[in-house]
PDB file of C-alpha atoms and ligand atoms in Angstrom:
ATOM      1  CA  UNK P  56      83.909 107.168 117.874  1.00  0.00           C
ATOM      2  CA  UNK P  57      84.758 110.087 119.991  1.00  0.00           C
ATOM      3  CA  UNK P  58      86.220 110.992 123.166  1.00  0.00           C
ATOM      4  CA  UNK P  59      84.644 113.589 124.756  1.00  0.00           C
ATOM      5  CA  UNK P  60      87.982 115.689 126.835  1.00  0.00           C
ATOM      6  CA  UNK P  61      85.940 116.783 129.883  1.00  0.00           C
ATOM      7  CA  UNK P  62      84.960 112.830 130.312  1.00  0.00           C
ATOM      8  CA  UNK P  63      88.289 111.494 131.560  1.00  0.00           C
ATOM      9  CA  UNK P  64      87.719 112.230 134.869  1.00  0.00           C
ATOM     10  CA  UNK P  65      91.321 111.624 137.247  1.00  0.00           C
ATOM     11  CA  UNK P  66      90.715 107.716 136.973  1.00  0.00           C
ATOM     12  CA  UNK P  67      90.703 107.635 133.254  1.00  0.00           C
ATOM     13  CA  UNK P  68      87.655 107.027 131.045  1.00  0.00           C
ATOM     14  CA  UNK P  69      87.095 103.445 129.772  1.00  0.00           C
ATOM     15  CA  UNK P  70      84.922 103.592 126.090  1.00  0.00           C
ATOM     16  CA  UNK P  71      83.275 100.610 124.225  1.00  0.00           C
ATOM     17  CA  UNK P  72      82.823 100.943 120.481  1.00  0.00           C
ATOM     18  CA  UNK P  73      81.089  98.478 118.171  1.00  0.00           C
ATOM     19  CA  UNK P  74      80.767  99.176 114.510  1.00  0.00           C
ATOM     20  CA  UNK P  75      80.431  98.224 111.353  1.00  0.00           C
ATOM     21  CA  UNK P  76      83.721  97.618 109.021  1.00  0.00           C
ATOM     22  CA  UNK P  77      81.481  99.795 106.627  1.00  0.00           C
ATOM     23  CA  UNK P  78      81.938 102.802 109.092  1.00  0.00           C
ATOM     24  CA  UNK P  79      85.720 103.307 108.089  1.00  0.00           C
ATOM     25  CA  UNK P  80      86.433 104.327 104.752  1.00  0.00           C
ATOM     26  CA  UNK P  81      89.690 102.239 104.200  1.00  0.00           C
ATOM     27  CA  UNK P  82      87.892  98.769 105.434  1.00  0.00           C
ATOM     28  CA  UNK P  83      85.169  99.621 103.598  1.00  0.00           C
ATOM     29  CA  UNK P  84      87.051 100.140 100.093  1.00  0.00           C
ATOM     30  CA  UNK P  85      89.427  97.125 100.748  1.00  0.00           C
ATOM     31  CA  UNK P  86      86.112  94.974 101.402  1.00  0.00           C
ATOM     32  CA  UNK P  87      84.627  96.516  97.882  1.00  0.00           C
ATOM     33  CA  UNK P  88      87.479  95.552  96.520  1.00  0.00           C
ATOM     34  CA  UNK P  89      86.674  92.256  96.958  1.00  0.00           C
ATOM     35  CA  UNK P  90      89.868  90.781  98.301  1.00  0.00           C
ATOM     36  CA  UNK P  91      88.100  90.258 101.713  1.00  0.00           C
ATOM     37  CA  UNK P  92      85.492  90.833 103.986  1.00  0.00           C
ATOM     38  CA  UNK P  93      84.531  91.926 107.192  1.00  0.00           C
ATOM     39  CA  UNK P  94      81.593  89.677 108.647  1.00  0.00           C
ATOM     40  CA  UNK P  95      81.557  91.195 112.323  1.00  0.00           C
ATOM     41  CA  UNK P  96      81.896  94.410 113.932  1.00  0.00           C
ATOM     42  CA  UNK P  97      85.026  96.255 114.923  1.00  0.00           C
ATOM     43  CA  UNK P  98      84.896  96.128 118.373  1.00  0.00           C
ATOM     44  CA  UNK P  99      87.205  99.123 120.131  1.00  0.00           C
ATOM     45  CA  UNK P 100      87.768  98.850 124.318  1.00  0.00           C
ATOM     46  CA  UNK P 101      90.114 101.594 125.584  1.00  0.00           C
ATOM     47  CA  UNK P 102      90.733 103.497 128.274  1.00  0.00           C
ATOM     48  CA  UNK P 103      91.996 107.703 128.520  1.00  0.00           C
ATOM     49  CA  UNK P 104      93.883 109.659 130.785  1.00  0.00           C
ATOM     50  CA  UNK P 105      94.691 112.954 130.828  1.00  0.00           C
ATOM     51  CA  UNK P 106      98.449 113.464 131.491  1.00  0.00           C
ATOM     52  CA  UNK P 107     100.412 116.619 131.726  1.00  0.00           C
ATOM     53  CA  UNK P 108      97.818 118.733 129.023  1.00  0.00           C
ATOM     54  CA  UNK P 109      98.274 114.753 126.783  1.00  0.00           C
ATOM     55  CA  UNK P 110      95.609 112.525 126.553  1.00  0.00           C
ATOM     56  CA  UNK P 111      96.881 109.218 126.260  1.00  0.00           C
ATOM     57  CA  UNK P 112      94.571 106.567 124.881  1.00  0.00           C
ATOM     58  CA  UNK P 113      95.076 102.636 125.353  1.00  0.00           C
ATOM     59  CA  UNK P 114      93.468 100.274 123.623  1.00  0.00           C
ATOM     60  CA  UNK P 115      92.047  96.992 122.171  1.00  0.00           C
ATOM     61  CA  UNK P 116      90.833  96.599 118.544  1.00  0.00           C
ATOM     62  CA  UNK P 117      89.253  93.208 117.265  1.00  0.00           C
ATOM     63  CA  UNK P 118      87.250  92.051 114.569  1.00  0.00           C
ATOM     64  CA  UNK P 119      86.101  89.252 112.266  1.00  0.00           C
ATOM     65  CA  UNK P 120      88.648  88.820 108.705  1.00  0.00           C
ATOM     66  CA  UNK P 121      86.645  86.359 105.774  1.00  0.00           C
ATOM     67  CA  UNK P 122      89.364  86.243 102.534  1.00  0.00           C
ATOM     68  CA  UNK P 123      90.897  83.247 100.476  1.00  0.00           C
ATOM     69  CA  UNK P 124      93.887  81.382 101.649  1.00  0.00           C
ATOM     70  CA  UNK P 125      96.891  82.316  99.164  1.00  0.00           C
ATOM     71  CA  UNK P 126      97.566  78.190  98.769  1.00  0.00           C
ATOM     72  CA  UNK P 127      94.523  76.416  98.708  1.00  0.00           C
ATOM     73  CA  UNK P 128      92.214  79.557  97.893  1.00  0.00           C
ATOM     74  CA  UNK P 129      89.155  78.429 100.316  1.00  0.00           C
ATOM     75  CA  UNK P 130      87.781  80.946 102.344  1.00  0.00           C
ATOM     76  CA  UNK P 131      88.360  80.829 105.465  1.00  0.00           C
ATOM     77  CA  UNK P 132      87.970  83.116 108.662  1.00  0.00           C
ATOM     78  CA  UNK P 133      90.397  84.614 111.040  1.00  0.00           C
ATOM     79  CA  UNK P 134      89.633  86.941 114.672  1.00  0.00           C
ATOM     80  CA  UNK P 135      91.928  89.975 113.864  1.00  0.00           C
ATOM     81  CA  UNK P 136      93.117  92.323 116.923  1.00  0.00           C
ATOM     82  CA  UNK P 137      95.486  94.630 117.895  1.00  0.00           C
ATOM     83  CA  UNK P 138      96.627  96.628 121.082  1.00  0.00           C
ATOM     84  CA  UNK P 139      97.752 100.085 120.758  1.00  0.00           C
ATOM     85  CA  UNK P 140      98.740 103.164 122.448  1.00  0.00           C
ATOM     86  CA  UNK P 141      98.312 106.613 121.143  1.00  0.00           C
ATOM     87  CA  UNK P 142      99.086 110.273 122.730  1.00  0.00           C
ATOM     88  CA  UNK P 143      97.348 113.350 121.342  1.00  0.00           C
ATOM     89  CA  UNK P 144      97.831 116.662 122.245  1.00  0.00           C
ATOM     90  CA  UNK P 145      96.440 119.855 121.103  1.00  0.00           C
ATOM     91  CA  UNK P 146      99.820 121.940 120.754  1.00  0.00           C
ATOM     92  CA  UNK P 147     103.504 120.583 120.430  1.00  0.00           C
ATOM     93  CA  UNK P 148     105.666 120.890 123.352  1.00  0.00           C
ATOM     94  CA  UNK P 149     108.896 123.030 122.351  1.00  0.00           C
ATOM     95  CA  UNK P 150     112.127 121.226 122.379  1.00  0.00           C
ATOM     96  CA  UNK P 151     115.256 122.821 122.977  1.00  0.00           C
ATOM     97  CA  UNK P 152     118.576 121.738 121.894  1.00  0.00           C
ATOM     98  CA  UNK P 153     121.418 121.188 124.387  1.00  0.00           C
ATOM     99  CA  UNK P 154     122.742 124.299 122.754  1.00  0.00           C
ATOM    100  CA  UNK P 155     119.382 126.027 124.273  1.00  0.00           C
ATOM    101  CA  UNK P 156     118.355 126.249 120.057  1.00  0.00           C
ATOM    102  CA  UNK P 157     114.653 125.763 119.492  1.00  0.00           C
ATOM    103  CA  UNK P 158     113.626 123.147 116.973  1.00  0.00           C
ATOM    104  CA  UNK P 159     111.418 122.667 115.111  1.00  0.00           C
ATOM    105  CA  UNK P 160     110.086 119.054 115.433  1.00  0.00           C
ATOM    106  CA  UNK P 161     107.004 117.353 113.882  1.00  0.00           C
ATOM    107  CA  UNK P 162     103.981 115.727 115.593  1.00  0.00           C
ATOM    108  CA  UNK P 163     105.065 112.461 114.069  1.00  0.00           C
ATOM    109  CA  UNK P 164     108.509 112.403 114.860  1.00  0.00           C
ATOM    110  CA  UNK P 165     107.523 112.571 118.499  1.00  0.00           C
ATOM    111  CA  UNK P 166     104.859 110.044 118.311  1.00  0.00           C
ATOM    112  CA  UNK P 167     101.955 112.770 119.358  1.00  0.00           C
ATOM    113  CA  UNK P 168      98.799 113.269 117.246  1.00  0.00           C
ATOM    114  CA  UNK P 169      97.468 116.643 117.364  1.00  0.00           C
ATOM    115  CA  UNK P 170      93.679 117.354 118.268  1.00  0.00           C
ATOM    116  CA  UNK P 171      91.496 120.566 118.035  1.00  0.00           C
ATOM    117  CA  UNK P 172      88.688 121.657 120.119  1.00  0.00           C
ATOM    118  CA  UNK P 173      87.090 119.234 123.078  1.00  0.00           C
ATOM    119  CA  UNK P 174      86.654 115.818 121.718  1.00  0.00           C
ATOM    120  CA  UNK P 175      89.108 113.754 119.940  1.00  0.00           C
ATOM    121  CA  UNK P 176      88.050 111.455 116.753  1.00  0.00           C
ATOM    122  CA  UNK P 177      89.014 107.602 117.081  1.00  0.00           C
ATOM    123  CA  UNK P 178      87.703 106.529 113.689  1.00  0.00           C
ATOM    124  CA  UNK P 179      90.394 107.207 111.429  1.00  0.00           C
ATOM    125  CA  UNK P 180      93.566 105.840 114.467  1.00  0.00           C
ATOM    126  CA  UNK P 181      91.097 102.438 114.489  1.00  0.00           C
ATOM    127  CA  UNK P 182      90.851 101.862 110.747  1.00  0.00           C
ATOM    128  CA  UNK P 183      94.819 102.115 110.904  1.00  0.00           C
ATOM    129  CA  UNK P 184      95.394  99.336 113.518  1.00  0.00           C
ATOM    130  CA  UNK P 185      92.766  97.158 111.457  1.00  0.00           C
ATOM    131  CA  UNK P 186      94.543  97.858 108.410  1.00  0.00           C
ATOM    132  CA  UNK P 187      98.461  96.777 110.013  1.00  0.00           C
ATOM    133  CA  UNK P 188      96.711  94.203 111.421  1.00  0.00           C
ATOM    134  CA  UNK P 189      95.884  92.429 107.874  1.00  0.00           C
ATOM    135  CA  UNK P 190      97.893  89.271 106.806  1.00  0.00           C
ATOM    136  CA  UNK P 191     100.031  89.970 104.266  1.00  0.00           C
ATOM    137  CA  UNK P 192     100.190  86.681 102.748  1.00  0.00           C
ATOM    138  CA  UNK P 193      96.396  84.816 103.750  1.00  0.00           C
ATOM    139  CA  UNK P 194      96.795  81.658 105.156  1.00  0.00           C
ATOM    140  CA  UNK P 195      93.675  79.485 106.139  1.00  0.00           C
ATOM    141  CA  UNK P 196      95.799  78.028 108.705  1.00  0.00           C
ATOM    142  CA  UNK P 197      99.956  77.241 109.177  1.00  0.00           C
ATOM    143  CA  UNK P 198      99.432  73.315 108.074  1.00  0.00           C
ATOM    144  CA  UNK P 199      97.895  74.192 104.708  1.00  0.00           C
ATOM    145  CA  UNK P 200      99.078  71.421 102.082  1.00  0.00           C
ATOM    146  CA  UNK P 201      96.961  73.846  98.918  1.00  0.00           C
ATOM    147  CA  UNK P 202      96.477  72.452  96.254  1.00  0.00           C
ATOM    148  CA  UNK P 203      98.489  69.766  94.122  1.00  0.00           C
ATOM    149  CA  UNK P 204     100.614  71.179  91.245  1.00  0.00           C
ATOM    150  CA  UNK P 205      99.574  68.681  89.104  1.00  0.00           C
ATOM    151  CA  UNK P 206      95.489  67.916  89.228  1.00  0.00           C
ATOM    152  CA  UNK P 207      94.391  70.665  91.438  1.00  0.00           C
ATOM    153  CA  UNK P 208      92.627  69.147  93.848  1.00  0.00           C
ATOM    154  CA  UNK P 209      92.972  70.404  97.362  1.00  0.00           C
ATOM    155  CA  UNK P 210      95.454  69.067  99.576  1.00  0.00           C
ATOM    156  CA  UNK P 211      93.607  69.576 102.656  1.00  0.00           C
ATOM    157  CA  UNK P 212      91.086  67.066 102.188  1.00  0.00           C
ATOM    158  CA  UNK P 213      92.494  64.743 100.043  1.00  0.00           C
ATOM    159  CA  UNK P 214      95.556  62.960  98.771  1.00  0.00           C
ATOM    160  CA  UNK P 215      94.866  62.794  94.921  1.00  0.00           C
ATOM    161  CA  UNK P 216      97.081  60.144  93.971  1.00  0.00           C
ATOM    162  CA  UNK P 217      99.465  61.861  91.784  1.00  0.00           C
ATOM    163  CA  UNK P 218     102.187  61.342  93.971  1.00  0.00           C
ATOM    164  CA  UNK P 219     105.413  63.754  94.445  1.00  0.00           C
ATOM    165  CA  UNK P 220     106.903  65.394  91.483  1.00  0.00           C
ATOM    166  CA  UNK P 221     109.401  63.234  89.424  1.00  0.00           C
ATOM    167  CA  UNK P 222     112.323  64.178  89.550  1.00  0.00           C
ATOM    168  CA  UNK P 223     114.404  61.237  88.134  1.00  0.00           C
ATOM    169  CA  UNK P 224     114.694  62.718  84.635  1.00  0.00           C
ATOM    170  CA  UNK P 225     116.049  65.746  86.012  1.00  0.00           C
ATOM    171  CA  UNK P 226     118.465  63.558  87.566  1.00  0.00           C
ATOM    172  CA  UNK P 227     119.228  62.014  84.946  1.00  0.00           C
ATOM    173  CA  UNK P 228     119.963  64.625  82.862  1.00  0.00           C
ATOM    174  CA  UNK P 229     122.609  66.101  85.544  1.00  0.00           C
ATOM    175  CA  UNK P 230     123.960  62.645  85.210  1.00  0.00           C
ATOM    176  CA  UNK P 231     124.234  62.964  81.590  1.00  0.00           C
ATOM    177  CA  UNK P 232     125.975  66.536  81.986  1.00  0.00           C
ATOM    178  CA  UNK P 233     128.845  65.120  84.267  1.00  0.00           C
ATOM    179  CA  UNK P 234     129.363  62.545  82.118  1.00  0.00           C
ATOM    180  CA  UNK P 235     129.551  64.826  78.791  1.00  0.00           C
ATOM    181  CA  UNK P 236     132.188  67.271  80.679  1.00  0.00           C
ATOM    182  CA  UNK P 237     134.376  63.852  81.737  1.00  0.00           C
ATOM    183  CA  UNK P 238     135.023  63.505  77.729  1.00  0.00           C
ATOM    184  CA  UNK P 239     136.156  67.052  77.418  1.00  0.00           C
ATOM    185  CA  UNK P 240     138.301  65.987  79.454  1.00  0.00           C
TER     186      UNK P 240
HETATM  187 ZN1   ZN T 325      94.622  76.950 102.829  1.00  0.00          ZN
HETATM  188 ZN1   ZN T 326      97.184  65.687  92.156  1.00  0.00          ZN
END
């Protein structure tokens, strides 16, 4: 997953990349983990351009998710993608205050990624638009009922009968409350 410097030509350099979530170290712990997996490639599609000594990279990143649904824990699967847009550069440009003071600023704080040598390595700038790109809370879809409180049974594809929580004791008792507090009176 490399971009080879004396590629982009003046109309930019478009790249295709398709591999395995097993490629990238992070996807491939968080999928040995257990918590999910990753049944198709990564697919990457982006485009370079060299710009004043920069190269700026666009791009698309898209791939399969397979986990549990945090309410009614079936599995389900979900397309995951990203755009993003990334600048490296081999050396930081110097910034000068408006008092003509040199600072000292880092690559991170200006949004640049440093790069050494002639080609520039994708793989680990991928893995981390995968990795933003994972639901924090898994959902198998926004209309998920789960599961019932009561029996267990899933929602989803059936009603089991048990009806909605009863709550008239609980009313009851508040009734009771008021009523106790009246005496104090
Ligand atoms: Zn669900
Ligand atoms: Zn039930």
């Amino acid at each position: 997953m490399r971009i080879r410097i004396d590629d982009i030509k003046d109309e930019g350099l478009t790249l295709d990349f398709a591999e395995d979530a097993t490629a990238f170290p992070e996807l491939a712990e968080v999928s040995a983990a257990g918590d999910c997996e990753f049944p198709a490639p990564v697919k990457t599609r982006l485009r370079a351009f060299q710009v004043r000594g920069m190269v700026e990279v666009e791009g698309q990143v898209e791939t399969t998710l397979r986990q549990s649904c945090g309410r009614c824990l079936e599995e389900y699967e979900e397309t995951l993608s990203a755009s993003f847009a990334l600048t490296y550069t081999r050396e930081l440009p110097e910034v000068e205050e408006d008092s003509g003071d040199e600072v000292e600023i880092s690559a991170e704080e200006m949004g640049l990624i440093l790069f050494e040598g002639e080609e520039i390595d994708l793989r680990e700038a991928v893995q981390e638009q995968v990795i933003m790109a994972l639901p924090l809370q898994p959902l198998c879809g926004p209309e998920c009922k789960g599961l019932c409180p009561q029996c267990g049974a899933n929602l989803n594809e059936s009603e089991c009968g048990c009806g909605p929580p009863d709550f008239s004791i609980k009313f009851a008792a508040l009734k009771g409350f008021k009523v106790d507090k009246e005496k104090n009176k």
